[in-house]
mmCIF file of C-alpha atoms and ligand atoms in Angstrom:
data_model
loop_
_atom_site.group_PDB
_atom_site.id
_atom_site.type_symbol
_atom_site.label_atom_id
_atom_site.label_comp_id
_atom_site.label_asym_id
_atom_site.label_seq_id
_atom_site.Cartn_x
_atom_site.Cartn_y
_atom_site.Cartn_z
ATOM 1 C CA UNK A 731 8.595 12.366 -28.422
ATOM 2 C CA UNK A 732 7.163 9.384 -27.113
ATOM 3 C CA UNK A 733 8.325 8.339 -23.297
ATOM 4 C CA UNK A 734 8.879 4.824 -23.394
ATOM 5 C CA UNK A 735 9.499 2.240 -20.286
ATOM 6 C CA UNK A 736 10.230 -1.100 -20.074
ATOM 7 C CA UNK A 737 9.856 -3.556 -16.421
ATOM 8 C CA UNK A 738 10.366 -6.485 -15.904
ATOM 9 C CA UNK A 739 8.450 -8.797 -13.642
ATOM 10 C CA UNK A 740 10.172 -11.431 -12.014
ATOM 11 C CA UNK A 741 7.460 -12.756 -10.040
ATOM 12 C CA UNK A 742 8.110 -15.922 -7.777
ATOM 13 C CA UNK A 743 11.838 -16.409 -9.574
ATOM 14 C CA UNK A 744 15.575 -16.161 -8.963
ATOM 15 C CA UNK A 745 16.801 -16.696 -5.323
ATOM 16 C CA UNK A 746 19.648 -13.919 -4.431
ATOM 17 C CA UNK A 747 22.381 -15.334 -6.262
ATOM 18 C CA UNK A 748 20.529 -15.589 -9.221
ATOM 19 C CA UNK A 749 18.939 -12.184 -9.297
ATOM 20 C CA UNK A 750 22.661 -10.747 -8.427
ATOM 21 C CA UNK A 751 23.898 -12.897 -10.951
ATOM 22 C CA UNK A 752 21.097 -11.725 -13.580
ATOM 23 C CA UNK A 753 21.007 -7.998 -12.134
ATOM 24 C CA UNK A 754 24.526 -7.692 -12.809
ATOM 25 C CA UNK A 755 24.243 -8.862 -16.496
ATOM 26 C CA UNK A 756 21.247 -6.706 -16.826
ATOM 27 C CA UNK A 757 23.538 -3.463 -15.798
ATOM 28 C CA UNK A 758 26.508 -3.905 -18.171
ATOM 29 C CA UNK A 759 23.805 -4.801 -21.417
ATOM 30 C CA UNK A 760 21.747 -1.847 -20.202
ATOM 31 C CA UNK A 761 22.823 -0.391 -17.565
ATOM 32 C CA UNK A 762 23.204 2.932 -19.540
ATOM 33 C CA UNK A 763 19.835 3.359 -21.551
ATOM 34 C CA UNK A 764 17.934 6.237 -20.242
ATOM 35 C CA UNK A 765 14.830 5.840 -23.212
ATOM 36 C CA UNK A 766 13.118 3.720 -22.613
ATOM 37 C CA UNK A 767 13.213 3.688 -18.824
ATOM 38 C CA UNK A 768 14.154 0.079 -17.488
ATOM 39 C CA UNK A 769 12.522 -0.644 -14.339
ATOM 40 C CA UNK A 770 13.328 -4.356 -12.955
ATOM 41 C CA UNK A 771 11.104 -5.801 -10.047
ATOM 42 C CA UNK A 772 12.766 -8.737 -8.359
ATOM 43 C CA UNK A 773 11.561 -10.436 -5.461
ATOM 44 C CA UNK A 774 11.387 -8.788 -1.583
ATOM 45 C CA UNK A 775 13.887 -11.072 -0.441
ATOM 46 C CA UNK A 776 16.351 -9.362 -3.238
ATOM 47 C CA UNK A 777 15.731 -6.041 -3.369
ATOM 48 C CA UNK A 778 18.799 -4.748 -1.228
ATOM 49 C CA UNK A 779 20.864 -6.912 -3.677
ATOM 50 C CA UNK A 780 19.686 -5.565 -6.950
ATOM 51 C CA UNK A 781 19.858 -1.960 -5.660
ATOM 52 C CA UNK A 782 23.388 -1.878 -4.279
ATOM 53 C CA UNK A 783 24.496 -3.681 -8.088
ATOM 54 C CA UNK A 784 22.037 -0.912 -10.335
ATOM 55 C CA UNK A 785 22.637 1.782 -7.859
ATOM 56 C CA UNK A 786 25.422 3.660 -10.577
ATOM 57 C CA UNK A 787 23.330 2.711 -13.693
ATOM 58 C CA UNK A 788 20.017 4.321 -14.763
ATOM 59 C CA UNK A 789 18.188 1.015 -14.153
ATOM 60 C CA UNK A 790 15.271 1.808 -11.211
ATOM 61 C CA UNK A 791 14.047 -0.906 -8.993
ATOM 62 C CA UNK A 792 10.155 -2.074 -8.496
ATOM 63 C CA UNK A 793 8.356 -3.997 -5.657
ATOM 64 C CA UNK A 794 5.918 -6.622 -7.090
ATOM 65 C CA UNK A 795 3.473 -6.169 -4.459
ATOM 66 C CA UNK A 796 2.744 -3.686 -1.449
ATOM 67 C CA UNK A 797 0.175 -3.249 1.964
ATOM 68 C CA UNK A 798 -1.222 -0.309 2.258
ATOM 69 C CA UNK A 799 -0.587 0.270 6.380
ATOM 70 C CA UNK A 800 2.341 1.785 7.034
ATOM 71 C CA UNK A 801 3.614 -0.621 9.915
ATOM 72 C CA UNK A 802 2.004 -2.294 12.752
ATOM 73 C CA UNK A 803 0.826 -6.624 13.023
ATOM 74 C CA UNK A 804 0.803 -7.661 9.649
ATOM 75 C CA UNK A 805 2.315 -10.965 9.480
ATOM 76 C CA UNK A 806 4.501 -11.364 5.935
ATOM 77 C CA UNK A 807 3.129 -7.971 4.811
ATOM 78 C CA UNK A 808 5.796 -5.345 3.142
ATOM 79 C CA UNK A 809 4.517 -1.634 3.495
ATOM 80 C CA UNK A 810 5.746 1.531 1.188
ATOM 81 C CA UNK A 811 7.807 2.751 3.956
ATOM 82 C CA UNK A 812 9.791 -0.317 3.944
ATOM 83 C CA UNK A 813 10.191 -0.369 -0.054
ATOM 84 C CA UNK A 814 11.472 3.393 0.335
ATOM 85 C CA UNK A 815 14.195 2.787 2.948
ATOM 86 C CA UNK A 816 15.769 0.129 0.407
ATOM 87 C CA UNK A 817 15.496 2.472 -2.735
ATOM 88 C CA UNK A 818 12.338 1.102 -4.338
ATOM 89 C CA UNK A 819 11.097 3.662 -6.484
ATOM 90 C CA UNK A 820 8.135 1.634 -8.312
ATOM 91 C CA UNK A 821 5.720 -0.585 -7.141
ATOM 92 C CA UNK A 822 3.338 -2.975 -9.187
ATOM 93 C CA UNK A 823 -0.495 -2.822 -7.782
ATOM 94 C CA UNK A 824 -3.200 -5.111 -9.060
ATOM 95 C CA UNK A 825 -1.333 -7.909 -10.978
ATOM 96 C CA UNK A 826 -3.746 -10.320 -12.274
ATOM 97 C CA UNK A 827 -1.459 -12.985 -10.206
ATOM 98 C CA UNK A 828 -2.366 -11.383 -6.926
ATOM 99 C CA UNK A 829 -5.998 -10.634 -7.874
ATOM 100 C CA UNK A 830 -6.801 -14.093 -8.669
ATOM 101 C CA UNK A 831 -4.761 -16.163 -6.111
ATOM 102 C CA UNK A 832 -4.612 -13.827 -3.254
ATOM 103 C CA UNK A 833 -8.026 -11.901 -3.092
ATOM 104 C CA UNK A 834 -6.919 -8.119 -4.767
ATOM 105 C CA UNK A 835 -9.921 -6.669 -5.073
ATOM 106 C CA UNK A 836 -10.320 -3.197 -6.665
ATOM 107 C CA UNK A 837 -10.728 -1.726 -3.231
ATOM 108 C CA UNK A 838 -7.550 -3.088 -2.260
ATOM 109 C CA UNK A 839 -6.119 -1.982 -5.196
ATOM 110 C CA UNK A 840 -7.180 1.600 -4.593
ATOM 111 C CA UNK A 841 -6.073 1.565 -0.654
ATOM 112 C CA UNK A 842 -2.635 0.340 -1.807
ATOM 113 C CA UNK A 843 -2.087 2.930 -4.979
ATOM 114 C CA UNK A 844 -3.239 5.838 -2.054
ATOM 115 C CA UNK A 845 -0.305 4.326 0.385
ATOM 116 C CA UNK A 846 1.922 3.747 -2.837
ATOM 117 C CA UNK A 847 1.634 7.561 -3.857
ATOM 118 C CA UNK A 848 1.489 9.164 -0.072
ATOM 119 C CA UNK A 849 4.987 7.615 0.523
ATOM 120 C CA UNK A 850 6.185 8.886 -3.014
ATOM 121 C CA UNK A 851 6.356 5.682 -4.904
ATOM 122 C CA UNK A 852 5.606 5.053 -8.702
ATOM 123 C CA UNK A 853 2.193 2.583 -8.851
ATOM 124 C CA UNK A 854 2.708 0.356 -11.892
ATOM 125 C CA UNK A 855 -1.340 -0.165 -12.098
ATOM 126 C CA UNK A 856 -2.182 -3.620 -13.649
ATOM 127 C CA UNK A 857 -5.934 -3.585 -15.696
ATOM 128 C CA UNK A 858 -6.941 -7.073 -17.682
ATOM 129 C CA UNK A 859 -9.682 -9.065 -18.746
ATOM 130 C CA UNK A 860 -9.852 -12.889 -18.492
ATOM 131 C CA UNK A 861 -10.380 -14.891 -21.675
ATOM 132 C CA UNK A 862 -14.107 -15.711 -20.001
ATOM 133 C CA UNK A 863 -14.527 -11.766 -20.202
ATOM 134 C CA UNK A 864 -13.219 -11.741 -23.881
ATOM 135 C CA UNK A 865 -15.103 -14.293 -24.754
ATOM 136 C CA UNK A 866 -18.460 -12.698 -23.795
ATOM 137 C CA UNK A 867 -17.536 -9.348 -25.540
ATOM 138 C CA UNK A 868 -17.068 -7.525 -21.840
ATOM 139 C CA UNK A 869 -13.479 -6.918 -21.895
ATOM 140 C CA UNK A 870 -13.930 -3.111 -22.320
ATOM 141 C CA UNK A 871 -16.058 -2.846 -19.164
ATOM 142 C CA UNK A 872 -14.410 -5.041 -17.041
ATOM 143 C CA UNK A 873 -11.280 -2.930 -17.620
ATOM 144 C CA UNK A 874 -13.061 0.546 -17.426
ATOM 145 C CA UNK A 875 -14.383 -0.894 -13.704
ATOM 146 C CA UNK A 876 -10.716 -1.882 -12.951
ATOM 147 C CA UNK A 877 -9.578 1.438 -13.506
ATOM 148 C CA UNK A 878 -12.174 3.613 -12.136
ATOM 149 C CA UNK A 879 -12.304 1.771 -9.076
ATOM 150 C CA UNK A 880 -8.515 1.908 -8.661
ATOM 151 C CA UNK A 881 -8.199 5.507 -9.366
ATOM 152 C CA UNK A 882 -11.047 6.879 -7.050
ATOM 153 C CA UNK A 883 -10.318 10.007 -5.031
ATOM 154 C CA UNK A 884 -6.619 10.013 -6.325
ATOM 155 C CA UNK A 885 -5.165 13.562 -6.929
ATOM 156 C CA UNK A 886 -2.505 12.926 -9.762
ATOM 157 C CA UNK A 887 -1.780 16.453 -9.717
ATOM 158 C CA UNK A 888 0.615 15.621 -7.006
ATOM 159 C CA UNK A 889 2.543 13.336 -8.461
ATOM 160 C CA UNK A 890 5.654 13.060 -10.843
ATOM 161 C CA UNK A 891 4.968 9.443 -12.519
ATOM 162 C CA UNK A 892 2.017 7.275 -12.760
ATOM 163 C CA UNK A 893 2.077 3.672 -14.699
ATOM 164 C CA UNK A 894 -0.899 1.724 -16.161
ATOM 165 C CA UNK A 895 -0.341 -1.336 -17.626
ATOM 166 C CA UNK A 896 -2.842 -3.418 -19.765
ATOM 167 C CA UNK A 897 -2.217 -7.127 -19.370
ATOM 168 C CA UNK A 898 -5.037 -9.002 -20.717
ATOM 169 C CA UNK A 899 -5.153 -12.298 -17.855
ATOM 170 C CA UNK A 900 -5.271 -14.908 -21.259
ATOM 171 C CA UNK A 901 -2.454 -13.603 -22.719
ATOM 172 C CA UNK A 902 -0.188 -13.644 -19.265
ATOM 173 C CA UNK A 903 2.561 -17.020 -19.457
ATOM 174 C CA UNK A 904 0.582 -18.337 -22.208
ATOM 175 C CA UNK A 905 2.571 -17.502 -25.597
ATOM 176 C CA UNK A 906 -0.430 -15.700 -27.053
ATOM 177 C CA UNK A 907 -0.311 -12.313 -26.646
ATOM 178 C CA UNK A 908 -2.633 -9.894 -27.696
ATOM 179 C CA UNK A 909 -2.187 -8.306 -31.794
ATOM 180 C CA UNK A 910 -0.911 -4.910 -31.190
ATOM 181 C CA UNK A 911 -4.270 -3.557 -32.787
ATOM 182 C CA UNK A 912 -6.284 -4.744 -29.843
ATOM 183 C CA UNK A 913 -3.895 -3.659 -26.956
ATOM 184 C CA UNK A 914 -3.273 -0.438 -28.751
ATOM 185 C CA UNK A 915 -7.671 -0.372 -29.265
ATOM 186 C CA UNK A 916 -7.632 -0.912 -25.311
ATOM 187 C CA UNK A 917 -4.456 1.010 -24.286
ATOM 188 C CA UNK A 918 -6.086 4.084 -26.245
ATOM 189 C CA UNK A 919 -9.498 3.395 -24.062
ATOM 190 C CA UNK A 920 -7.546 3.089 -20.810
ATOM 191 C CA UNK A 921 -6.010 6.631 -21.899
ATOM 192 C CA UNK A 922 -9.431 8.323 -22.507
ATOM 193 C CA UNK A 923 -10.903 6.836 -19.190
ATOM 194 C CA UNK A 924 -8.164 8.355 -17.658
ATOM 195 C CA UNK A 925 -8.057 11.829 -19.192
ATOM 196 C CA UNK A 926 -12.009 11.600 -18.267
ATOM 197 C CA UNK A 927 -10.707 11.451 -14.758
ATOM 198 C CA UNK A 928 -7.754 13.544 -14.491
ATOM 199 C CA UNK A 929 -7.905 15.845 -17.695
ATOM 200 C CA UNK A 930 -5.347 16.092 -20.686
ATOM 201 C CA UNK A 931 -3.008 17.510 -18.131
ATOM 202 C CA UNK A 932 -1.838 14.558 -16.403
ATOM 203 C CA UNK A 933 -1.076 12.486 -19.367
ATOM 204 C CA UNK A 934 2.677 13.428 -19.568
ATOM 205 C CA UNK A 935 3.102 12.045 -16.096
ATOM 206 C CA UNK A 936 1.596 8.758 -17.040
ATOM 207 C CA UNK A 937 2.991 5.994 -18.543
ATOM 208 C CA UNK A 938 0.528 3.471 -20.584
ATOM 209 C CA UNK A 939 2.115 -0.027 -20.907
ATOM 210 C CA UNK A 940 1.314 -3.443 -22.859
ATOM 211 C CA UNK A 941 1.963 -7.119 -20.938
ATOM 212 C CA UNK A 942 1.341 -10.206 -21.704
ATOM 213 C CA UNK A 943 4.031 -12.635 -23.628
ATOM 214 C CA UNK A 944 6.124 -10.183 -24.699
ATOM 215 C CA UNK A 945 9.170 -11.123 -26.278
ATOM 216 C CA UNK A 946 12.197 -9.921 -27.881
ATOM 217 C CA UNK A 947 10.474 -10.848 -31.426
ATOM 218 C CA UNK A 948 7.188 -9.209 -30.625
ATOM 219 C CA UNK A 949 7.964 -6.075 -28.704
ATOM 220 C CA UNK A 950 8.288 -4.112 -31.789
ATOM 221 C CA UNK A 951 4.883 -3.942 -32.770
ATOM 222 C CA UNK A 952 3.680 -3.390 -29.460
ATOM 223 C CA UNK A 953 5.961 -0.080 -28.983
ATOM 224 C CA UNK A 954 5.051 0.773 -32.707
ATOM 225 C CA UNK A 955 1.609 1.459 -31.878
ATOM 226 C CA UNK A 956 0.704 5.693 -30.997
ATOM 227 C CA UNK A 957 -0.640 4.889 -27.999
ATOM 228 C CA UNK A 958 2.134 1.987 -26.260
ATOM 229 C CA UNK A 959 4.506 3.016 -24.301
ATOM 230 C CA UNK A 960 6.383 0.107 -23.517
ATOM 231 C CA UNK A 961 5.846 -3.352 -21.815
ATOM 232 C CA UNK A 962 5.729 -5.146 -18.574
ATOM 233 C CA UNK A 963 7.356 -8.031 -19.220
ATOM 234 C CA UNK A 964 7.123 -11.610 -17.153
ATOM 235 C CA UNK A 965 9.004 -14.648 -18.368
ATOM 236 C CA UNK A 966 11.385 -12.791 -20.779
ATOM 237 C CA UNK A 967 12.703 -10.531 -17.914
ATOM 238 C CA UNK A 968 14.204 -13.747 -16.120
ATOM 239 C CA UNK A 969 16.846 -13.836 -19.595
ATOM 240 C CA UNK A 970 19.489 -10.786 -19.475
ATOM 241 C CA UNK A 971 19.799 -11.112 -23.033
ATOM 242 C CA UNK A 972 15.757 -11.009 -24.060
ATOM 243 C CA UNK A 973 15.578 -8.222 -21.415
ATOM 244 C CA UNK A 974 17.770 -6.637 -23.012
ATOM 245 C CA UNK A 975 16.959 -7.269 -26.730
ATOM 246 C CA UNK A 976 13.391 -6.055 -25.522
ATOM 247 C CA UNK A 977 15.320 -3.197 -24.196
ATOM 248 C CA UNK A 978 17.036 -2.682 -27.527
ATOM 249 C CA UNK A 979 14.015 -2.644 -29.565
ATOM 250 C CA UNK A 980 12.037 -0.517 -28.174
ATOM 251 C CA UNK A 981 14.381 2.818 -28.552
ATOM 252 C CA UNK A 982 12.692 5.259 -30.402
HETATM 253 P P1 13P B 283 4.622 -12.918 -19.293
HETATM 254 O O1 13P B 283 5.489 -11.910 -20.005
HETATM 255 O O2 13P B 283 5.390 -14.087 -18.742
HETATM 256 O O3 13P B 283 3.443 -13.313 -20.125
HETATM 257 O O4 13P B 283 4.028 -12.182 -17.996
HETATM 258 C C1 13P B 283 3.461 -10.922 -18.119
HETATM 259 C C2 13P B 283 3.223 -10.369 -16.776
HETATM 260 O O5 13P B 283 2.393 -10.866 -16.029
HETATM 261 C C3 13P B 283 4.028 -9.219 -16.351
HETATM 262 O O6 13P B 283 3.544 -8.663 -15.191
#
């Protein structure tokens, strides 16, 4: 059977009342689905919040964002030790967001997935081309060089869980999401680049996602494809009841 997870993404929304008032919807709509996974990723400054309200439920909790030293003078900087002491179990690396307004380059992405892992945390990997890249036919290699460069000298045999998620930069916030076809065409790509690396082995440890405007009426073809395994999800996460529709519709 197909594993299946669904995160959402908060981003730069919700100040602590609103993500315990939104967490605490979230946990009586789903607070009880085990497949697909739920995974919600609220800001820093809420993360003790959400996890004392999910902590009885099988909802996990995410970190948007991580730096890759473990402590030490790094003004505003969170590190995976800190996630871990507040029950973080997954962390997203690489969002598009963070590579285009705050410098992530692939070798940052690859220092922080090596800390992420070390310290025993889930990486939710973000790969994506920009429409300029789609438009001049280069999405697949832009993505293959995202990936290889993020994966380089990591030893998935060590680990339980590993997340990729495709989320083509154009169809981020925009209401235009990619068809199913092409994120399932790329999502099967990502997979063999991938097994290329790490074997056949590792691919029931890994998780191969879909973002980009999803919504409650277009998650089902996404999660219909062979290859999709569920969505990160941005602006529809910020609803309890999309979330959760979203949730809904992608049991298998
Ligand atoms: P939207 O769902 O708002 O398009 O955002 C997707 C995303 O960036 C999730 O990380």
């Amino acid at each position: 059977m197909k594993r299946m997870m669904i995160a959402g993404n908060w981003k730069m929304n919700k100040t602590d009342e609103e993500a315990i008032e939104l967490t605490s919807e979230l946990v009586k709509l789903v607070g009880d689905v085990k497949e697909p996974k739920v995974v919600v990723c609220p800001p820093f400054t809420s993360m003790r919040s959400v996890r004392d309200i999910i902590k009885d439920s099988n909802i996990c909790l995410g970190a948007q964002n991580m730096f890759w030293e473990e402590s030490g003078a790094y003004t505003g900087e969170i590190s995976s030790l800190m996630l871990k002491s507040v029950g973080c179990r997954y962390v997203i690396i690489g969002h598009s967001e963070r590579r285009g307004y705050f410098g992530e380059t692939d070798e940052k992405v690859n220092k922080k997935l090596k800390s992420a892992m070390k310290h025993g945390l889930v990486p939710i990997l973000c790969v994506g081309e920009t429409l300029g890249d789609r438009d001049r036919g280069i999405s697949k290699d832009i993505v293959k060089g995202q990936v290889e460069k993020a994966v380089k000298g990591l030893d998935l045999s060590q680990v339980n869980e590993f997340v990729v998620a495709y989320e083509p930069v154009w169809a981020i916030g925009t209401g235009r999401p990619a068809t199913a076809e092409d994120a399932e065409d790329m999502i099967s790509f990502i997979r063999s680049l991938l097994v290329d690396a790490f074997g056949d082995k590792v691919m029931d440890k890994i998780y191969l996602l879909y973002g980009g405007s999803v919504k409650p009426d277009n998650i089902a073809e996404f999660v219909s494809q062979p290859t999709v395994q569920g969505a990160l999800v941005g602006g529809a996460s910020l609803s309890a009841d999309k979330f959760a529709s979203i949730v809904e519709k992608s049991k298998v």
